[in-house]
Amino acid sequence: MSNGKSYFFVGIGGSGMMPLAMILAGRGATVAGSDRSLDRGALPAKFADLAAKGVTLFAQDGSGVTSAEQIVVASAAVESTVADIVAAERVGAQRLSRPELLASLFNASTLPIGVAGTSGKSTVTGMIGWILHACGRDPTVMNGAVMKNFASPDAPFASALVGAGEAFVSEVDESDGSIALYAPKIAVLNNVSLDHKSLDELRALFGAFAAKAQTTVLNIGDAETVALAKSLDRAKLVTFAVEADADLSAHNLAPEPFAIGFDLIADGETYRVRLAVPGRHNVSNALAALGAARAAGVPLSEAIAAIAGFTGLKRRFELVGEAAGVSVIDDFGHNPDKIAATLATLHAFPGRLLLFFQPHGYGPLKVMRAELVAMFRATLGPEDRLVLPDPVYQGGTVAREVTSADIVAEIGPRAHHIADRADAATWLVEQARPGDRIVVMGARDDTLSQLAADMVLQVAASLS
């Protein structure tokens, strides 16, 4: 459905836009785009990679949108006053939102596999994609994060995989309600917890999504998901849980600093599984992926052998470097559940935690205020330190009703607000001593990875 069409992506460097553009380019479409980061000269390697894939890049000044034959794709964050949107209106180009375009590709595939839930979507999507790829199924994969298994010097930003097989594996976003557009044959539901919307809204969205599928792989270790399951046809469910009875269950967890092993019990059989990614939450993610792969026709034993080779995603508990006895970890944690899972994984081993958390917007900060405060108060160790700069702001109008300073005031003396991001990072580095783990957390800002890498160098200079 994409051959011969011409697409223009407004904000093509975004984590949800770039892989979609790569899939279309890989299928033979003409793809162009613009981005504010490109105009600022930020993240040049990302845009060089897009150019190498045949994508034509323009300044975000309307110059790239010139024909009614173009399909102009933009995320909800792009306002109507942006020059490219003004140009699209002027020339009469068709407009599509990012989820509308993704859903059209997803729903048109022979085997659409949708991964939903408040946390773990990108990891489960990467795990399923890797299993299907390793088992010769040649899937197409749409992810919001770079999949290390598919990354290489020639493909450093491998957040998408273009395959010729039946499966189209994609994470499905609930934050803007667009999950309603997708019609999966296999649906995965990891969990339901507070993030961008109220729990009542999330329950309705996730419930409708799960009900559409021929098979729904569902986490009954999550109370909200258990409640949702009661409204679904049990014959269509594959359940999973960590240390609880389910169709796929994990027991005897053996954590390591950057890996974990467990016993998988399924169909009365026990299999030993070892993952090259750490944490109880990744055991749950692995169960979800194994359930989906089996629903897609991959024998369980083959899927288990394949998942052992999954090496993780960029910015998901990624060890960036070590200097002077201090480790620096880059992590996508941005809501209470994700952050708590990262801290639980780290607290299983010795060492103080120095946490840098950049909230991913003023809106989400308002929604999650009470839950974030409660989570940090409960999970920060006595010697841990937390610093919050101001939230991500990428232009446009936004109400600043709740700020980082408000969150810090409610957490207490282990938390600090330093408005400027660079100053906050420097302050945290100055606290470091051998044995500490520095963790950089946040979403919607790809430059956080560079910040984490810079902090390794700062630690080396500070403690040398």
PDB file of C-alpha atoms in Angstrom, residues 57-208:
ATOM      1  CA  LEU A  57      15.378  16.142   4.574  1.00  0.00           C
ATOM      2  CA  PHE A  58      14.162  19.744   4.618  1.00  0.00           C
ATOM      3  CA  ALA A  59      14.190  22.661   7.007  1.00  0.00           C
ATOM      4  CA  GLN A  60      10.890  22.935   8.889  1.00  0.00           C
ATOM      5  CA  ASP A  61       9.940  26.040   6.916  1.00  0.00           C
ATOM      6  CA  GLY A  62       7.313  24.664   4.529  1.00  0.00           C
ATOM      7  CA  SER A  63       9.757  24.239   1.648  1.00  0.00           C
ATOM      8  CA  GLY A  64       9.358  20.453   1.548  1.00  0.00           C
ATOM      9  CA  VAL A  65       5.573  20.436   1.132  1.00  0.00           C
ATOM     10  CA  THR A  66       4.832  21.485  -2.431  1.00  0.00           C
ATOM     11  CA  SER A  67       2.266  19.119  -3.934  1.00  0.00           C
ATOM     12  CA  ALA A  68      -1.261  17.888  -3.359  1.00  0.00           C
ATOM     13  CA  GLU A  69       0.100  14.423  -4.175  1.00  0.00           C
ATOM     14  CA  GLN A  70       2.053  14.321  -0.925  1.00  0.00           C
ATOM     15  CA  ILE A  71       0.673  12.713   2.229  1.00  0.00           C
ATOM     16  CA  VAL A  72       1.725  14.879   5.169  1.00  0.00           C
ATOM     17  CA  VAL A  73       2.173  12.962   8.430  1.00  0.00           C
ATOM     18  CA  ALA A  74       2.436  14.673  11.801  1.00  0.00           C
ATOM     19  CA  SER A  75       2.097  13.771  15.444  1.00  0.00           C
ATOM     20  CA  ALA A  76      -0.421  15.400  17.756  1.00  0.00           C
ATOM     21  CA  ALA A  77       2.388  17.513  19.217  1.00  0.00           C
ATOM     22  CA  VAL A  78       2.788  19.424  15.930  1.00  0.00           C
ATOM     23  CA  GLU A  79       0.652  22.559  16.011  1.00  0.00           C
ATOM     24  CA  SER A  80      -1.349  23.948  13.091  1.00  0.00           C
ATOM     25  CA  THR A  81       0.875  27.031  12.938  1.00  0.00           C
ATOM     26  CA  VAL A  82       3.999  25.034  11.995  1.00  0.00           C
ATOM     27  CA  ALA A  83       5.107  26.086   8.502  1.00  0.00           C
ATOM     28  CA  ASP A  84       4.888  22.584   7.017  1.00  0.00           C
ATOM     29  CA  ILE A  85       1.265  22.220   8.172  1.00  0.00           C
ATOM     30  CA  VAL A  86       0.430  25.647   6.776  1.00  0.00           C
ATOM     31  CA  ALA A  87       2.002  24.575   3.459  1.00  0.00           C
ATOM     32  CA  ALA A  88       0.008  21.333   3.446  1.00  0.00           C
ATOM     33  CA  GLU A  89      -3.215  23.298   3.825  1.00  0.00           C
ATOM     34  CA  ARG A  90      -2.148  25.685   1.074  1.00  0.00           C
ATOM     35  CA  VAL A  91      -1.380  22.998  -1.536  1.00  0.00           C
ATOM     36  CA  GLY A  92      -4.236  20.696  -0.508  1.00  0.00           C
ATOM     37  CA  ALA A  93      -2.060  17.770   0.580  1.00  0.00           C
ATOM     38  CA  GLN A  94      -3.711  14.882   2.376  1.00  0.00           C
ATOM     39  CA  ARG A  95      -3.077  14.927   6.138  1.00  0.00           C
ATOM     40  CA  LEU A  96      -2.602  11.866   8.352  1.00  0.00           C
ATOM     41  CA  SER A  97      -1.665  11.568  11.977  1.00  0.00           C
ATOM     42  CA  ARG A  98       1.173   9.222  12.857  1.00  0.00           C
ATOM     43  CA  PRO A  99      -1.192   6.675  14.485  1.00  0.00           C
ATOM     44  CA  GLU A 100      -3.604   6.802  11.537  1.00  0.00           C
ATOM     45  CA  LEU A 101      -0.801   5.890   9.147  1.00  0.00           C
ATOM     46  CA  LEU A 102       0.670   3.222  11.419  1.00  0.00           C
ATOM     47  CA  ALA A 103      -2.742   1.665  12.060  1.00  0.00           C
ATOM     48  CA  SER A 104      -3.438   1.474   8.313  1.00  0.00           C
ATOM     49  CA  LEU A 105      -0.193  -0.451   7.738  1.00  0.00           C
ATOM     50  CA  PHE A 106      -0.725  -2.624  10.812  1.00  0.00           C
ATOM     51  CA  ASN A 107      -4.340  -3.529  10.035  1.00  0.00           C
ATOM     52  CA  ALA A 108      -3.503  -4.345   6.404  1.00  0.00           C
ATOM     53  CA  SER A 109      -0.908  -6.958   7.405  1.00  0.00           C
ATOM     54  CA  THR A 110      -1.662 -10.681   7.471  1.00  0.00           C
ATOM     55  CA  LEU A 111      -0.654 -11.157  11.108  1.00  0.00           C
ATOM     56  CA  PRO A 112      -0.850  -7.918  13.097  1.00  0.00           C
ATOM     57  CA  ILE A 113       0.616  -8.344  16.596  1.00  0.00           C
ATOM     58  CA  GLY A 114      -0.067  -5.356  18.849  1.00  0.00           C
ATOM     59  CA  VAL A 115       1.711  -4.766  22.148  1.00  0.00           C
ATOM     60  CA  ALA A 116      -0.138  -2.564  24.649  1.00  0.00           C
ATOM     61  CA  GLY A 117       0.125  -1.616  28.300  1.00  0.00           C
ATOM     62  CA  THR A 118       1.421   1.248  30.350  1.00  0.00           C
ATOM     63  CA  SER A 119       4.925  -0.207  30.732  1.00  0.00           C
ATOM     64  CA  GLY A 120       7.136  -2.604  28.816  1.00  0.00           C
ATOM     65  CA  LYS A 121       5.686  -2.121  25.320  1.00  0.00           C
ATOM     66  CA  SER A 122       8.950  -1.386  23.546  1.00  0.00           C
ATOM     67  CA  THR A 123      10.829  -4.231  25.222  1.00  0.00           C
ATOM     68  CA  VAL A 124       8.109  -6.800  24.528  1.00  0.00           C
ATOM     69  CA  THR A 125       7.867  -5.583  20.918  1.00  0.00           C
ATOM     70  CA  GLY A 126      11.638  -5.993  20.551  1.00  0.00           C
ATOM     71  CA  MET A 127      11.550  -9.447  22.139  1.00  0.00           C
ATOM     72  CA  ILE A 128       8.751 -10.677  19.859  1.00  0.00           C
ATOM     73  CA  GLY A 129      10.479  -9.200  16.822  1.00  0.00           C
ATOM     74  CA  TRP A 130      13.754 -10.874  17.718  1.00  0.00           C
ATOM     75  CA  ILE A 131      12.125 -14.274  18.342  1.00  0.00           C
ATOM     76  CA  LEU A 132      10.263 -14.184  15.027  1.00  0.00           C
ATOM     77  CA  HIS A 133      13.385 -13.008  13.190  1.00  0.00           C
ATOM     78  CA  ALA A 134      15.635 -15.617  14.810  1.00  0.00           C
ATOM     79  CA  CYS A 135      13.096 -18.329  14.009  1.00  0.00           C
ATOM     80  CA  GLY A 136      13.000 -17.398  10.322  1.00  0.00           C
ATOM     81  CA  ARG A 137       9.616 -15.627  10.220  1.00  0.00           C
ATOM     82  CA  ASP A 138      11.027 -12.394   8.695  1.00  0.00           C
ATOM     83  CA  PRO A 139       8.721  -9.944  10.522  1.00  0.00           C
ATOM     84  CA  THR A 140       8.198  -6.238  10.111  1.00  0.00           C
ATOM     85  CA  VAL A 141       8.713  -4.523  13.462  1.00  0.00           C
ATOM     86  CA  MET A 142       7.718  -1.008  14.486  1.00  0.00           C
ATOM     87  CA  ASN A 143       9.281   0.043  17.774  1.00  0.00           C
ATOM     88  CA  GLY A 144       9.733   3.256  19.716  1.00  0.00           C
ATOM     89  CA  ALA A 145      13.283   2.357  20.726  1.00  0.00           C
ATOM     90  CA  VAL A 146      16.463   1.171  19.034  1.00  0.00           C
ATOM     91  CA  MET A 147      16.658  -2.636  19.107  1.00  0.00           C
ATOM     92  CA  LYS A 148      20.244  -3.612  19.854  1.00  0.00           C
ATOM     93  CA  ASN A 149      19.907  -6.954  18.070  1.00  0.00           C
ATOM     94  CA  PHE A 150      19.274  -5.178  14.785  1.00  0.00           C
ATOM     95  CA  ALA A 151      21.613  -2.229  15.269  1.00  0.00           C
ATOM     96  CA  SER A 152      24.915  -2.097  13.383  1.00  0.00           C
ATOM     97  CA  PRO A 153      27.335   0.537  12.069  1.00  0.00           C
ATOM     98  CA  ASP A 154      25.173   0.673   8.935  1.00  0.00           C
ATOM     99  CA  ALA A 155      21.924   0.825  10.950  1.00  0.00           C
ATOM    100  CA  PRO A 156      22.648   2.635  14.221  1.00  0.00           C
ATOM    101  CA  PHE A 157      19.017   3.673  14.772  1.00  0.00           C
ATOM    102  CA  ALA A 158      17.333   0.306  14.283  1.00  0.00           C
ATOM    103  CA  SER A 159      13.929   1.070  15.758  1.00  0.00           C
ATOM    104  CA  ALA A 160      12.274  -0.593  12.771  1.00  0.00           C
ATOM    105  CA  LEU A 161      12.734  -3.824  10.849  1.00  0.00           C
ATOM    106  CA  VAL A 162      11.305  -4.312   7.352  1.00  0.00           C
ATOM    107  CA  GLY A 163      10.520  -7.943   6.611  1.00  0.00           C
ATOM    108  CA  ALA A 164       8.658  -9.950   3.977  1.00  0.00           C
ATOM    109  CA  GLY A 165       6.907 -12.295   6.405  1.00  0.00           C
ATOM    110  CA  GLU A 166       3.300 -12.235   7.563  1.00  0.00           C
ATOM    111  CA  ALA A 167       3.840 -10.642  10.969  1.00  0.00           C
ATOM    112  CA  PHE A 168       3.704  -6.912  11.648  1.00  0.00           C
ATOM    113  CA  VAL A 169       4.729  -6.370  15.269  1.00  0.00           C
ATOM    114  CA  SER A 170       4.085  -2.950  16.747  1.00  0.00           C
ATOM    115  CA  GLU A 171       3.790  -1.278  20.089  1.00  0.00           C
ATOM    116  CA  VAL A 172       0.428   0.443  20.375  1.00  0.00           C
ATOM    117  CA  ASP A 173       0.121   3.737  22.226  1.00  0.00           C
ATOM    118  CA  GLU A 174      -2.729   4.546  24.571  1.00  0.00           C
ATOM    119  CA  SER A 175      -1.564   8.036  25.536  1.00  0.00           C
ATOM    120  CA  ASP A 176      -3.574   9.832  22.831  1.00  0.00           C
ATOM    121  CA  GLY A 177      -6.412   7.323  22.575  1.00  0.00           C
ATOM    122  CA  SER A 178      -5.227   6.097  19.173  1.00  0.00           C
ATOM    123  CA  ILE A 179      -5.101   2.493  20.424  1.00  0.00           C
ATOM    124  CA  ALA A 180      -8.739   2.407  19.278  1.00  0.00           C
ATOM    125  CA  LEU A 181      -7.556   2.479  15.640  1.00  0.00           C
ATOM    126  CA  TYR A 182      -5.762  -0.876  15.757  1.00  0.00           C
ATOM    127  CA  ALA A 183      -7.238  -4.299  14.973  1.00  0.00           C
ATOM    128  CA  PRO A 184      -4.757  -6.938  16.224  1.00  0.00           C
ATOM    129  CA  LYS A 185      -5.026 -10.664  15.592  1.00  0.00           C
ATOM    130  CA  ILE A 186      -2.683 -11.177  18.534  1.00  0.00           C
ATOM    131  CA  ALA A 187      -2.913  -8.592  21.321  1.00  0.00           C
ATOM    132  CA  VAL A 188      -0.490  -8.340  24.226  1.00  0.00           C
ATOM    133  CA  LEU A 189      -1.484  -6.489  27.380  1.00  0.00           C
ATOM    134  CA  ASN A 190       1.317  -6.038  29.886  1.00  0.00           C
ATOM    135  CA  ASN A 191      -0.303  -3.926  32.588  1.00  0.00           C
ATOM    136  CA  VAL A 192      -2.654  -1.040  33.260  1.00  0.00           C
ATOM    137  CA  SER A 193      -1.403   1.815  35.427  1.00  0.00           C
ATOM    138  CA  LEU A 194      -1.463   5.579  35.589  1.00  0.00           C
ATOM    139  CA  ASP A 195       0.536   7.487  32.977  1.00  0.00           C
ATOM    140  CA  HIS A 196      -1.055   9.885  30.474  1.00  0.00           C
ATOM    141  CA  LYS A 197      -4.754   9.208  31.195  1.00  0.00           C
ATOM    142  CA  SER A 198      -7.011   8.380  34.112  1.00  0.00           C
ATOM    143  CA  LEU A 199      -7.455   4.730  35.067  1.00  0.00           C
ATOM    144  CA  ASP A 200     -11.094   4.763  33.957  1.00  0.00           C
ATOM    145  CA  GLU A 201     -10.072   5.905  30.477  1.00  0.00           C
ATOM    146  CA  LEU A 202      -7.258   3.353  30.330  1.00  0.00           C
ATOM    147  CA  ARG A 203      -9.523   0.498  31.355  1.00  0.00           C
ATOM    148  CA  ALA A 204     -11.915   1.315  28.528  1.00  0.00           C
ATOM    149  CA  LEU A 205      -9.171   1.704  25.919  1.00  0.00           C
ATOM    150  CA  PHE A 206      -7.250  -1.436  26.851  1.00  0.00           C
ATOM    151  CA  GLY A 207     -10.405  -3.496  27.243  1.00  0.00           C
ATOM    152  CA  ALA A 208     -11.664  -2.605  23.768  1.00  0.00           C
TER     153      ALA A 208
END
